[in-house]
CSV table of C-alpha atoms in Angstrom, one decimal:
chain,number,residue,atom,x,y,z
A,5,UNK,CA,-8.4,-7.8,-29.7
A,6,UNK,CA,-4.7,-9.0,-29.8
A,7,UNK,CA,-2.2,-6.5,-28.6
A,8,UNK,CA,0.5,-8.5,-30.4
A,9,UNK,CA,0.1,-9.8,-34.0
A,10,UNK,CA,2.6,-12.1,-35.7
A,11,UNK,CA,3.0,-13.1,-39.3
A,12,UNK,CA,3.0,-15.5,-40.9
A,13,UNK,CA,1.2,-18.0,-38.7
A,14,UNK,CA,2.9,-20.9,-40.5
A,15,UNK,CA,6.1,-20.9,-42.5
A,16,UNK,CA,7.8,-23.7,-44.4
A,17,UNK,CA,11.3,-23.1,-45.8
A,18,UNK,CA,14.0,-25.1,-47.5
A,19,UNK,CA,17.2,-25.6,-45.6
A,20,UNK,CA,19.6,-22.6,-46.2
A,21,UNK,CA,16.8,-20.1,-46.8
A,22,UNK,CA,16.7,-16.7,-45.2
A,23,UNK,CA,13.7,-16.5,-42.9
A,24,UNK,CA,11.8,-13.4,-41.6
A,25,UNK,CA,9.1,-13.5,-39.0
A,26,UNK,CA,7.2,-10.3,-38.2
A,27,UNK,CA,5.6,-8.9,-35.0
A,28,UNK,CA,3.4,-5.9,-34.7
A,29,UNK,CA,2.0,-4.5,-31.5
A,30,UNK,CA,-0.5,-1.9,-30.7
A,31,UNK,CA,0.5,-0.8,-27.2
A,32,UNK,CA,3.4,1.2,-25.8
A,33,UNK,CA,6.0,-1.1,-24.6
A,34,UNK,CA,9.2,-1.1,-22.6
A,35,UNK,CA,10.7,-4.2,-24.1
A,36,UNK,CA,10.0,-7.0,-26.6
A,37,UNK,CA,11.0,-10.6,-26.4
A,38,UNK,CA,11.4,-13.2,-29.0
A,39,UNK,CA,11.0,-16.8,-27.7
A,40,UNK,CA,11.4,-20.2,-29.2
A,41,UNK,CA,9.0,-23.0,-28.3
A,42,UNK,CA,10.2,-26.5,-29.1
A,43,UNK,CA,7.8,-29.3,-30.2
A,44,UNK,CA,8.0,-30.7,-26.7
A,45,UNK,CA,6.7,-27.4,-25.3
A,46,UNK,CA,9.8,-26.0,-23.7
A,47,UNK,CA,10.3,-22.2,-24.1
A,48,UNK,CA,13.7,-20.6,-24.6
A,49,UNK,CA,14.3,-16.8,-24.6
A,50,UNK,CA,16.1,-15.7,-27.8
A,51,UNK,CA,16.2,-12.0,-27.5
A,52,UNK,CA,15.0,-9.1,-25.4
A,53,UNK,CA,15.0,-5.7,-27.3
A,54,UNK,CA,14.1,-2.2,-26.4
A,55,UNK,CA,15.6,-0.6,-29.4
A,56,UNK,CA,17.8,-1.3,-32.5
A,57,UNK,CA,19.1,-4.6,-33.4
A,58,UNK,CA,20.6,-7.7,-31.8
A,59,UNK,CA,22.4,-10.6,-33.3
A,60,UNK,CA,23.2,-14.1,-31.9
A,61,UNK,CA,24.7,-16.6,-34.2
A,62,UNK,CA,22.4,-17.0,-37.2
A,63,UNK,CA,19.6,-15.1,-35.5
A,64,UNK,CA,19.0,-11.4,-35.8
A,65,UNK,CA,16.2,-9.4,-34.2
A,66,UNK,CA,15.3,-5.8,-35.0
A,67,UNK,CA,12.8,-3.4,-33.5
A,68,UNK,CA,11.3,-0.1,-34.7
A,69,UNK,CA,9.7,1.6,-31.8
A,70,UNK,CA,8.1,4.3,-33.9
A,71,UNK,CA,6.4,1.8,-36.2
A,72,UNK,CA,5.7,-0.7,-33.3
A,73,UNK,CA,7.2,-3.5,-35.3
A,74,UNK,CA,9.9,-6.1,-34.8
A,75,UNK,CA,11.3,-8.8,-37.0
A,76,UNK,CA,13.2,-12.0,-36.3
A,77,UNK,CA,15.5,-13.2,-39.0
A,78,UNK,CA,17.2,-16.5,-39.4
A,79,UNK,CA,20.1,-16.8,-41.8
A,80,UNK,CA,21.1,-20.1,-43.4
A,81,UNK,CA,18.1,-21.9,-41.9
A,82,UNK,CA,18.5,-25.5,-40.7
A,83,UNK,CA,16.0,-28.2,-39.8
A,84,UNK,CA,16.8,-27.8,-36.1
A,85,UNK,CA,15.4,-24.3,-36.4
A,86,UNK,CA,12.0,-25.8,-36.7
A,87,UNK,CA,9.9,-24.6,-33.8
A,88,UNK,CA,7.3,-22.0,-32.9
A,89,UNK,CA,8.6,-18.5,-32.6
A,90,UNK,CA,6.8,-16.3,-30.2
A,91,UNK,CA,6.8,-12.5,-29.9
A,92,UNK,CA,6.0,-11.1,-26.4
A,93,UNK,CA,5.8,-7.5,-25.3
A,94,UNK,CA,6.3,-6.0,-21.9
A,95,UNK,CA,3.7,-3.2,-21.6
A,96,UNK,CA,4.3,-1.8,-18.1
A,97,UNK,CA,5.4,-3.2,-14.8
A,98,UNK,CA,6.0,-6.9,-15.3
A,99,UNK,CA,3.0,-7.8,-17.4
A,100,UNK,CA,3.5,-9.5,-20.8
A,101,UNK,CA,1.4,-10.0,-23.8
A,102,UNK,CA,2.1,-12.8,-26.2
A,103,UNK,CA,1.6,-13.3,-29.9
A,104,UNK,CA,0.1,-16.5,-31.2
A,105,UNK,CA,3.4,-17.6,-32.5
A,106,UNK,CA,4.8,-18.5,-36.0
A,107,UNK,CA,5.2,-22.2,-36.6
A,108,UNK,CA,8.4,-22.7,-38.7
A,109,UNK,CA,9.3,-25.9,-40.5
A,110,UNK,CA,12.6,-26.1,-42.2
A,111,UNK,CA,12.9,-28.9,-44.7
A,112,UNK,CA,16.2,-30.6,-45.5
B,5,UNK,CA,24.2,-23.8,-16.8
B,6,UNK,CA,21.6,-22.7,-14.2
B,7,UNK,CA,18.0,-23.5,-15.1
B,8,UNK,CA,14.5,-23.1,-13.9
B,9,UNK,CA,13.1,-26.5,-12.8
B,10,UNK,CA,9.4,-27.3,-12.5
B,11,UNK,CA,7.7,-30.3,-10.9
B,12,UNK,CA,5.8,-32.3,-11.6
B,13,UNK,CA,6.1,-32.5,-15.4
B,14,UNK,CA,2.5,-33.8,-15.6
B,15,UNK,CA,-0.2,-33.5,-13.0
B,16,UNK,CA,-3.6,-35.2,-13.3
B,17,UNK,CA,-6.3,-34.1,-10.9
B,18,UNK,CA,-10.0,-34.3,-10.4
B,19,UNK,CA,-12.2,-31.3,-10.9
B,20,UNK,CA,-12.6,-29.4,-7.6
B,21,UNK,CA,-9.3,-30.6,-6.2
B,22,UNK,CA,-6.5,-28.3,-5.1
B,23,UNK,CA,-3.2,-28.5,-7.0
B,24,UNK,CA,0.2,-27.0,-6.2
B,25,UNK,CA,2.7,-26.5,-9.0
B,26,UNK,CA,6.2,-26.1,-8.0
B,27,UNK,CA,9.1,-24.2,-9.5
B,28,UNK,CA,12.7,-23.6,-8.4
B,29,UNK,CA,13.9,-20.4,-10.1
B,30,UNK,CA,17.5,-19.7,-10.8
B,31,UNK,CA,19.2,-19.0,-7.5
B,32,UNK,CA,20.2,-15.3,-7.9
B,33,UNK,CA,17.0,-14.3,-9.7
B,34,UNK,CA,14.7,-11.9,-7.9
B,35,UNK,CA,11.6,-11.8,-10.2
B,36,UNK,CA,9.3,-14.8,-10.7
B,37,UNK,CA,6.5,-15.4,-13.2
B,38,UNK,CA,3.8,-17.9,-14.0
B,39,UNK,CA,2.3,-18.3,-17.4
B,40,UNK,CA,-0.1,-20.8,-18.9
B,41,UNK,CA,-0.7,-22.1,-22.3
B,42,UNK,CA,-4.0,-23.9,-23.1
B,43,UNK,CA,-3.4,-26.5,-25.8
B,44,UNK,CA,-3.3,-24.9,-29.2
B,45,UNK,CA,-3.5,-21.4,-27.8
B,46,UNK,CA,-1.0,-18.6,-27.1
B,47,UNK,CA,0.9,-18.2,-23.9
B,48,UNK,CA,-0.9,-16.1,-21.3
B,49,UNK,CA,0.6,-14.1,-18.5
B,50,UNK,CA,-0.7,-15.0,-15.0
B,51,UNK,CA,1.3,-13.3,-12.4
B,52,UNK,CA,4.7,-11.8,-11.5
B,53,UNK,CA,6.2,-11.8,-8.0
B,54,UNK,CA,8.9,-9.8,-6.4
B,55,UNK,CA,10.0,-9.3,-2.8
B,56,UNK,CA,7.5,-11.8,-1.5
B,57,UNK,CA,4.5,-10.1,-3.0
B,58,UNK,CA,2.6,-10.0,-6.3
B,59,UNK,CA,3.8,-7.2,-8.5
B,60,UNK,CA,1.4,-7.8,-11.4
B,61,UNK,CA,-1.4,-10.1,-12.2
B,62,UNK,CA,-3.7,-10.7,-15.2
B,63,UNK,CA,-7.5,-11.1,-15.3
B,64,UNK,CA,-7.0,-14.8,-15.4
B,65,UNK,CA,-5.4,-14.8,-12.0
B,66,UNK,CA,-8.5,-14.7,-9.9
B,67,UNK,CA,-9.2,-15.8,-6.3
B,68,UNK,CA,-8.8,-19.4,-7.2
B,69,UNK,CA,-5.1,-18.8,-7.8
B,70,UNK,CA,-2.4,-18.0,-5.3
B,71,UNK,CA,1.4,-17.9,-5.4
B,72,UNK,CA,3.9,-18.3,-2.6
B,73,UNK,CA,7.6,-18.4,-2.0
B,74,UNK,CA,7.6,-20.7,1.0
B,75,UNK,CA,11.3,-20.8,1.4
B,76,UNK,CA,14.4,-19.5,-0.3
B,77,UNK,CA,14.2,-21.7,-3.3
B,78,UNK,CA,10.7,-22.7,-4.2
B,79,UNK,CA,8.0,-20.6,-6.0
B,80,UNK,CA,4.6,-22.3,-6.1
B,81,UNK,CA,1.3,-21.7,-7.9
B,82,UNK,CA,-1.8,-23.0,-6.1
B,83,UNK,CA,-5.1,-23.6,-7.8
B,84,UNK,CA,-7.7,-24.0,-5.0
B,85,UNK,CA,-10.5,-25.8,-6.8
B,86,UNK,CA,-9.6,-26.8,-10.2
B,87,UNK,CA,-11.9,-26.5,-13.2
B,88,UNK,CA,-11.8,-28.3,-16.5
B,89,UNK,CA,-10.7,-25.1,-18.2
B,90,UNK,CA,-7.6,-25.0,-16.0
B,91,UNK,CA,-6.2,-27.8,-18.0
B,92,UNK,CA,-3.1,-26.3,-19.6
B,93,UNK,CA,0.7,-26.2,-19.6
B,94,UNK,CA,1.9,-23.9,-16.8
B,95,UNK,CA,5.3,-22.3,-17.2
B,96,UNK,CA,7.4,-20.7,-14.5
B,97,UNK,CA,10.0,-18.2,-15.4
B,98,UNK,CA,12.5,-16.1,-13.5
B,99,UNK,CA,14.7,-13.1,-14.2
B,100,UNK,CA,17.6,-11.4,-12.5
B,101,UNK,CA,16.0,-7.9,-12.6
B,102,UNK,CA,12.6,-6.5,-13.3
B,103,UNK,CA,13.4,-3.6,-15.4
B,104,UNK,CA,13.7,-3.8,-19.2
B,105,UNK,CA,17.5,-3.9,-19.4
B,106,UNK,CA,17.9,-7.1,-17.4
B,107,UNK,CA,14.6,-8.7,-17.8
B,108,UNK,CA,15.7,-11.7,-19.8
B,109,UNK,CA,13.4,-14.4,-18.5
B,110,UNK,CA,14.4,-18.0,-18.2
B,111,UNK,CA,11.6,-20.5,-18.5
B,112,UNK,CA,11.1,-23.9,-16.9
B,113,UNK,CA,10.1,-26.9,-19.0
B,114,UNK,CA,6.5,-26.5,-17.8
B,115,UNK,CA,3.9,-28.6,-15.9
B,116,UNK,CA,1.1,-30.1,-17.9
B,117,UNK,CA,-2.0,-29.9,-15.8
B,118,UNK,CA,-4.9,-32.2,-16.8
B,119,UNK,CA,-8.2,-31.7,-14.9
B,120,UNK,CA,-10.6,-34.6,-15.3
C-alpha cells in the first residue's frame, strides 16, 4: 500500500502549456515536499508545504490538508522543465514517504 | 551556494564486502538523512540522524546498515556485508532544522552502488 500516490505517472506537454501534477496521501502529515529529479539522478527540493500555497518563479504548489491533496503547477512550461517530479510527505518525526514520481516531458 | 557532496559517485563492490558511502552535509545543518533509490523504483527513506544519534529509521535500515558522523563534517553510511539487492542510488541530504518549518532538505548528487 502506497501512502503517497501521484498522478499522472507520465505527462507529455507542448512548450508553453500549463501543467498540473497531483499528489494524494493517506496518512496524517506535518509537511509535504515537492522534489525534482533530473535525468542524471540528482534531486532538488522545490517546495516544502504545511498549508496553503507557495510560488517560486513559474512553479506553484498548493496543499489542502483536509482533503490530503497537493498539486504542483508549472506555468509556461519549457523543455528544461523535463524531469521527474516527486511528492514526499513527512509523517512524524523525520521519516518521509515518497511517491513514485511523475515523469514530465516538455516538447519544444 | 553551499551544497551537499557525496563520494564516490559510483562504487562497485563484490557481494559480501563492506562499503562506506560518504557525505559532507552543508556546514550549519544539524539533521542528516540517507535515502536509497533502486533503479526504476521510488526513493525510500533509510535513516535520519541528529545530535550524533539516529532519530528515525525505516524497516530497510536493518543491522547491516550503520551511520556515523566521525568528525565535524562527514556523515557516512556503512553496509557491512553487501547483497545484490543493495544495488541502488544512495542519496544523502541535510537540513538546518528538524521541524516542519525549516525542514527544507538539500540533497547530494548521490552514490550509485553496484553490487556484483
